[in-house]
Structure formats: structure tokens, C-alpha cells
């Protein structure tokens, strides 16, 4: 399952992001089943779709790269091993070239400060301990100037620590929402 997020710009790149557990793709198998699910989503998407696949682990990105090579899907990969010059070149290629539909990116490399509105599909391969890291990664595609709806796919392996991370994310988001509402109420009271 997925979150469909309006990508028509707006004041906040986080508008409409909803990491509710019912919007996550929960898989009964482990790591390889998740990678197969990501690959299947990419292969069955519309021909003009552009995908950003975020993972914390470079080894996961490397495995996905191998799978994409086997399927003859052109892609670029950006992670902590990529030099600044090469990173810029690869990101520009992803944005500008229609024959490069996939960007594989480490969450830590791509979570901040990038504008990747060429993408309309965002894949989060594993949940992060800090939910704002996921939100920031998704926000790379949800920027001013985004002309398409952005679909977010989150993958969670059932019966693993990932389910605990999801539960923790939900708690953290509830606390943050409560604190934000309390601060807003205090400001309104004077």
C-alpha cells in the first residue's frame, strides 16, 4: 500500500504526509522480499514515472542496483561514497534525462537540502528511528514546483524490529503533535 501525497507545492513540504501504519506495505518475508517488492513497483509503474529509493544501508542500495541492472533499468546511485562532483552530476542526470527513471539514495545523503521534483514515486525501504528523517527524505520530491502527485511507498518486514520502529515512530509523532498543539494553544492564550 502507499501514501498518495499531493505534490502541488504549498508552503510546507510536509503537508499531507501521513506515516500511519495502515499506509505501509507490510511483508511477511525478509529483506529479499522487500527488495523484490521495490523492484516490482518500479517495473510496473507508468513509463514516465521517476522513482527515488531511500535506504539507510548502502549494501541495500547496491543489491537494488544489481537487480535493476539485471532488468536493464537505467539508474543512478548516490550515497556517502559518492564524491560531491559525482553526486551533482548524477543528480542532474536523474532530473534531466527521461531514460533514467530511478535514483537510489542513502537516507542520510539525501534527507536534507535537495530538490528532486522530477520524482513522483518515493520508496522508503526501511523505517527510520527518527520519523522526521523519513519526512525530510520524502520532502525532496514534495517541493515548490512539483507538478505531479507524489506516491510514497514504505516497506516493513513483518515480525522484525521494523515493526517496533514503526510503533516508536507513531509514539514520537503523537508526542510531537501534542507538544505543537500545546505550544500553539499557549501562544493563542497570550
PDB file of N, CA and C in Angstrom, residues 107-165:
ATOM      1  N   UNK A 107      19.510   7.522   2.854  1.00  0.00           N
ATOM      2  CA  UNK A 107      18.667   8.473   3.576  1.00  0.00           C
ATOM      3  C   UNK A 107      19.505   9.621   4.118  1.00  0.00           C
ATOM      4  N   UNK A 108      20.658   9.312   4.669  1.00  0.00           N
ATOM      5  CA  UNK A 108      21.486  10.360   5.274  1.00  0.00           C
ATOM      6  C   UNK A 108      22.045  11.324   4.236  1.00  0.00           C
ATOM      7  N   UNK A 109      22.336  10.846   3.047  1.00  0.00           N
ATOM      8  CA  UNK A 109      22.859  11.707   1.991  1.00  0.00           C
ATOM      9  C   UNK A 109      21.759  12.568   1.390  1.00  0.00           C
ATOM     10  N   UNK A 110      20.566  11.999   1.271  1.00  0.00           N
ATOM     11  CA  UNK A 110      19.513  12.701   0.549  1.00  0.00           C
ATOM     12  C   UNK A 110      18.419  13.305   1.383  1.00  0.00           C
ATOM     13  N   UNK A 111      18.562  13.290   2.694  1.00  0.00           N
ATOM     14  CA  UNK A 111      17.457  13.767   3.522  1.00  0.00           C
ATOM     15  C   UNK A 111      17.365  15.283   3.579  1.00  0.00           C
ATOM     16  N   UNK A 112      18.451  15.978   3.371  1.00  0.00           N
ATOM     17  CA  UNK A 112      18.425  17.428   3.561  1.00  0.00           C
ATOM     18  C   UNK A 112      18.849  18.196   2.318  1.00  0.00           C
ATOM     19  N   UNK A 113      18.138  19.275   2.048  1.00  0.00           N
ATOM     20  CA  UNK A 113      18.592  20.293   1.124  1.00  0.00           C
ATOM     21  C   UNK A 113      18.568  19.990  -0.353  1.00  0.00           C
ATOM     22  N   UNK A 114      17.923  18.943  -0.793  1.00  0.00           N
ATOM     23  CA  UNK A 114      17.875  18.640  -2.213  1.00  0.00           C
ATOM     24  C   UNK A 114      16.482  18.887  -2.762  1.00  0.00           C
ATOM     25  N   UNK A 115      16.428  19.316  -4.003  1.00  0.00           N
ATOM     26  CA  UNK A 115      15.163  19.500  -4.695  1.00  0.00           C
ATOM     27  C   UNK A 115      15.104  18.452  -5.795  1.00  0.00           C
ATOM     28  N   UNK A 116      14.266  17.450  -5.601  1.00  0.00           N
ATOM     29  CA  UNK A 116      14.161  16.348  -6.554  1.00  0.00           C
ATOM     30  C   UNK A 116      12.730  16.205  -7.056  1.00  0.00           C
ATOM     31  N   UNK A 117      12.170  17.301  -7.550  1.00  0.00           N
ATOM     32  CA  UNK A 117      10.779  17.297  -8.007  1.00  0.00           C
ATOM     33  C   UNK A 117      10.587  16.528  -9.307  1.00  0.00           C
ATOM     34  N   UNK A 118      11.648  16.027  -9.904  1.00  0.00           N
ATOM     35  CA  UNK A 118      11.494  15.172 -11.081  1.00  0.00           C
ATOM     36  C   UNK A 118      10.815  13.856 -10.692  1.00  0.00           C
ATOM     37  N   UNK A 119      10.938  13.476  -9.423  1.00  0.00           N
ATOM     38  CA  UNK A 119      10.392  12.197  -8.953  1.00  0.00           C
ATOM     39  C   UNK A 119       8.924  12.323  -8.573  1.00  0.00           C
ATOM     40  N   UNK A 120       8.169  11.281  -8.897  1.00  0.00           N
ATOM     41  CA  UNK A 120       6.783  11.213  -8.448  1.00  0.00           C
ATOM     42  C   UNK A 120       6.507   9.958  -7.620  1.00  0.00           C
ATOM     43  N   UNK A 121       7.528   9.141  -7.398  1.00  0.00           N
ATOM     44  CA  UNK A 121       7.410   7.963  -6.536  1.00  0.00           C
ATOM     45  C   UNK A 121       8.602   7.946  -5.584  1.00  0.00           C
ATOM     46  N   UNK A 122       8.306   7.812  -4.303  1.00  0.00           N
ATOM     47  CA  UNK A 122       9.355   7.746  -3.288  1.00  0.00           C
ATOM     48  C   UNK A 122       9.187   6.434  -2.535  1.00  0.00           C
ATOM     49  N   UNK A 123      10.278   5.697  -2.415  1.00  0.00           N
ATOM     50  CA  UNK A 123      10.274   4.412  -1.716  1.00  0.00           C
ATOM     51  C   UNK A 123      11.170   4.530  -0.485  1.00  0.00           C
ATOM     52  N   UNK A 124      10.619   4.207   0.676  1.00  0.00           N
ATOM     53  CA  UNK A 124      11.387   4.144   1.917  1.00  0.00           C
ATOM     54  C   UNK A 124      11.541   2.656   2.227  1.00  0.00           C
ATOM     55  N   UNK A 125      12.756   2.125   2.039  1.00  0.00           N
ATOM     56  CA  UNK A 125      12.962   0.680   2.123  1.00  0.00           C
ATOM     57  C   UNK A 125      12.877   0.162   3.549  1.00  0.00           C
ATOM     58  N   UNK A 126      13.313   0.961   4.520  1.00  0.00           N
ATOM     59  CA  UNK A 126      13.171   0.545   5.914  1.00  0.00           C
ATOM     60  C   UNK A 126      12.829   1.769   6.756  1.00  0.00           C
ATOM     61  N   UNK A 127      12.002   1.571   7.787  1.00  0.00           N
ATOM     62  CA  UNK A 127      11.645   2.712   8.639  1.00  0.00           C
ATOM     63  C   UNK A 127      12.855   3.198   9.428  1.00  0.00           C
ATOM     64  N   UNK A 128      12.878   4.489   9.691  1.00  0.00           N
ATOM     65  CA  UNK A 128      13.966   5.111  10.442  1.00  0.00           C
ATOM     66  C   UNK A 128      13.532   5.317  11.891  1.00  0.00           C
ATOM     67  N   UNK A 129      14.483   5.291  12.817  1.00  0.00           N
ATOM     68  CA  UNK A 129      14.163   5.528  14.227  1.00  0.00           C
ATOM     69  C   UNK A 129      13.551   6.905  14.414  1.00  0.00           C
ATOM     70  N   UNK A 130      14.039   7.864  13.664  1.00  0.00           N
ATOM     71  CA  UNK A 130      13.541   9.229  13.760  1.00  0.00           C
ATOM     72  C   UNK A 130      12.596   9.481  12.588  1.00  0.00           C
ATOM     73  N   UNK A 131      11.290   9.614  12.832  1.00  0.00           N
ATOM     74  CA  UNK A 131      10.346   9.783  11.725  1.00  0.00           C
ATOM     75  C   UNK A 131      10.596  11.038  10.900  1.00  0.00           C
ATOM     76  N   UNK A 132      11.212  12.055  11.480  1.00  0.00           N
ATOM     77  CA  UNK A 132      11.467  13.274  10.707  1.00  0.00           C
ATOM     78  C   UNK A 132      12.493  13.028   9.600  1.00  0.00           C
ATOM     79  N   UNK A 133      13.355  12.030   9.760  1.00  0.00           N
ATOM     80  CA  UNK A 133      14.308  11.693   8.701  1.00  0.00           C
ATOM     81  C   UNK A 133      13.550  11.210   7.467  1.00  0.00           C
ATOM     82  N   UNK A 134      12.537  10.364   7.677  1.00  0.00           N
ATOM     83  CA  UNK A 134      11.705   9.907   6.563  1.00  0.00           C
ATOM     84  C   UNK A 134      10.961  11.077   5.936  1.00  0.00           C
ATOM     85  N   UNK A 135      10.386  11.925   6.778  1.00  0.00           N
ATOM     86  CA  UNK A 135       9.637  13.071   6.264  1.00  0.00           C
ATOM     87  C   UNK A 135      10.531  13.973   5.424  1.00  0.00           C
ATOM     88  N   UNK A 136      11.753  14.199   5.879  1.00  0.00           N
ATOM     89  CA  UNK A 136      12.687  15.040   5.124  1.00  0.00           C
ATOM     90  C   UNK A 136      13.068  14.383   3.803  1.00  0.00           C
ATOM     91  N   UNK A 137      13.239  13.073   3.810  1.00  0.00           N
ATOM     92  CA  UNK A 137      13.566  12.371   2.569  1.00  0.00           C
ATOM     93  C   UNK A 137      12.420  12.500   1.568  1.00  0.00           C
ATOM     94  N   UNK A 138      11.204  12.272   2.025  1.00  0.00           N
ATOM     95  CA  UNK A 138      10.035  12.396   1.152  1.00  0.00           C
ATOM     96  C   UNK A 138       9.901  13.828   0.646  1.00  0.00           C
ATOM     97  N   UNK A 139      10.238  14.777   1.483  1.00  0.00           N
ATOM     98  CA  UNK A 139      10.114  16.191   1.112  1.00  0.00           C
ATOM     99  C   UNK A 139      11.045  16.581  -0.033  1.00  0.00           C
ATOM    100  N   UNK A 140      12.036  15.749  -0.365  1.00  0.00           N
ATOM    101  CA  UNK A 140      12.898  16.046  -1.514  1.00  0.00           C
ATOM    102  C   UNK A 140      12.067  16.115  -2.782  1.00  0.00           C
ATOM    103  N   UNK A 141      11.018  15.293  -2.866  1.00  0.00           N
ATOM    104  CA  UNK A 141      10.150  15.292  -4.050  1.00  0.00           C
ATOM    105  C   UNK A 141       8.978  16.254  -3.894  1.00  0.00           C
ATOM    106  N   UNK A 142       8.629  16.580  -2.667  1.00  0.00           N
ATOM    107  CA  UNK A 142       7.497  17.481  -2.398  1.00  0.00           C
ATOM    108  C   UNK A 142       8.010  18.893  -2.161  1.00  0.00           C
ATOM    109  N   UNK A 143       8.337  19.544  -3.216  1.00  0.00           N
ATOM    110  CA  UNK A 143       8.868  20.902  -3.155  1.00  0.00           C
ATOM    111  C   UNK A 143       7.990  21.812  -3.993  1.00  0.00           C
ATOM    112  N   UNK A 144       8.186  23.110  -3.779  1.00  0.00           N
ATOM    113  CA  UNK A 144       7.540  24.074  -4.660  1.00  0.00           C
ATOM    114  C   UNK A 144       7.967  23.735  -6.090  1.00  0.00           C
ATOM    115  N   UNK A 145       7.029  23.774  -6.991  1.00  0.00           N
ATOM    116  CA  UNK A 145       7.337  23.454  -8.377  1.00  0.00           C
ATOM    117  C   UNK A 145       6.996  22.023  -8.754  1.00  0.00           C
ATOM    118  N   UNK A 146       6.640  21.190  -7.778  1.00  0.00           N
ATOM    119  CA  UNK A 146       6.239  19.820  -8.086  1.00  0.00           C
ATOM    120  C   UNK A 146       4.907  19.876  -8.824  1.00  0.00           C
ATOM    121  N   UNK A 147       4.866  19.312 -10.013  1.00  0.00           N
ATOM    122  CA  UNK A 147       3.672  19.390 -10.845  1.00  0.00           C
ATOM    123  C   UNK A 147       2.839  18.113 -10.814  1.00  0.00           C
ATOM    124  N   UNK A 148       3.373  17.065 -10.215  1.00  0.00           N
ATOM    125  CA  UNK A 148       2.669  15.777 -10.205  1.00  0.00           C
ATOM    126  C   UNK A 148       2.377  15.355  -8.772  1.00  0.00           C
ATOM    127  N   UNK A 149       1.418  14.458  -8.645  1.00  0.00           N
ATOM    128  CA  UNK A 149       1.187  13.851  -7.341  1.00  0.00           C
ATOM    129  C   UNK A 149       2.348  12.911  -7.039  1.00  0.00           C
ATOM    130  N   UNK A 150       2.725  12.863  -5.784  1.00  0.00           N
ATOM    131  CA  UNK A 150       3.832  12.021  -5.351  1.00  0.00           C
ATOM    132  C   UNK A 150       3.259  10.872  -4.530  1.00  0.00           C
ATOM    133  N   UNK A 151       3.638   9.657  -4.900  1.00  0.00           N
ATOM    134  CA  UNK A 151       3.211   8.473  -4.164  1.00  0.00           C
ATOM    135  C   UNK A 151       4.385   7.970  -3.337  1.00  0.00           C
ATOM    136  N   UNK A 152       4.117   7.701  -2.066  1.00  0.00           N
ATOM    137  CA  UNK A 152       5.151   7.247  -1.141  1.00  0.00           C
ATOM    138  C   UNK A 152       4.880   5.792  -0.772  1.00  0.00           C
ATOM    139  N   UNK A 153       5.887   4.955  -0.953  1.00  0.00           N
ATOM    140  CA  UNK A 153       5.805   3.545  -0.581  1.00  0.00           C
ATOM    141  C   UNK A 153       6.757   3.316   0.586  1.00  0.00           C
ATOM    142  N   UNK A 154       6.228   2.739   1.658  1.00  0.00           N
ATOM    143  CA  UNK A 154       7.050   2.398   2.823  1.00  0.00           C
ATOM    144  C   UNK A 154       6.973   0.884   3.007  1.00  0.00           C
ATOM    145  N   UNK A 155       8.119   0.254   3.179  1.00  0.00           N
ATOM    146  CA  UNK A 155       8.195  -1.203   3.255  1.00  0.00           C
ATOM    147  C   UNK A 155       8.616  -1.619   4.661  1.00  0.00           C
ATOM    148  N   UNK A 156       7.871  -2.572   5.231  1.00  0.00           N
ATOM    149  CA  UNK A 156       8.147  -3.038   6.587  1.00  0.00           C
ATOM    150  C   UNK A 156       8.066  -4.562   6.597  1.00  0.00           C
ATOM    151  N   UNK A 157       9.126  -5.211   7.052  1.00  0.00           N
ATOM    152  CA  UNK A 157       9.132  -6.664   7.159  1.00  0.00           C
ATOM    153  C   UNK A 157       8.434  -7.070   8.454  1.00  0.00           C
ATOM    154  N   UNK A 158       7.422  -7.902   8.319  1.00  0.00           N
ATOM    155  CA  UNK A 158       6.631  -8.351   9.462  1.00  0.00           C
ATOM    156  C   UNK A 158       7.475  -9.233  10.380  1.00  0.00           C
ATOM    157  N   UNK A 159       7.248  -9.095  11.681  1.00  0.00           N
ATOM    158  CA  UNK A 159       7.932  -9.930  12.660  1.00  0.00           C
ATOM    159  C   UNK A 159       9.385  -9.544  12.876  1.00  0.00           C
ATOM    160  N   UNK A 160       9.729  -8.300  12.565  1.00  0.00           N
ATOM    161  CA  UNK A 160      11.108  -7.836  12.736  1.00  0.00           C
ATOM    162  C   UNK A 160      11.121  -6.585  13.606  1.00  0.00           C
ATOM    163  N   UNK A 161      12.313  -6.101  13.890  1.00  0.00           N
ATOM    164  CA  UNK A 161      12.465  -4.873  14.667  1.00  0.00           C
ATOM    165  C   UNK A 161      11.802  -3.690  13.951  1.00  0.00           C
ATOM    166  N   UNK A 162      11.619  -3.804  12.648  1.00  0.00           N
ATOM    167  CA  UNK A 162      10.994  -2.715  11.894  1.00  0.00           C
ATOM    168  C   UNK A 162       9.588  -2.407  12.412  1.00  0.00           C
ATOM    169  N   UNK A 163       8.868  -3.431  12.847  1.00  0.00           N
ATOM    170  CA  UNK A 163       7.539  -3.178  13.415  1.00  0.00           C
ATOM    171  C   UNK A 163       7.651  -2.397  14.717  1.00  0.00           C
ATOM    172  N   UNK A 164       8.675  -2.685  15.511  1.00  0.00           N
ATOM    173  CA  UNK A 164       8.900  -1.912  16.738  1.00  0.00           C
ATOM    174  C   UNK A 164       9.252  -0.468  16.407  1.00  0.00           C
ATOM    175  N   UNK A 165      10.046  -0.275  15.360  1.00  0.00           N
ATOM    176  CA  UNK A 165      10.402   1.082  14.940  1.00  0.00           C
ATOM    177  C   UNK A 165       9.151   1.847  14.522  1.00  0.00           C
TER     178      UNK A 165
END
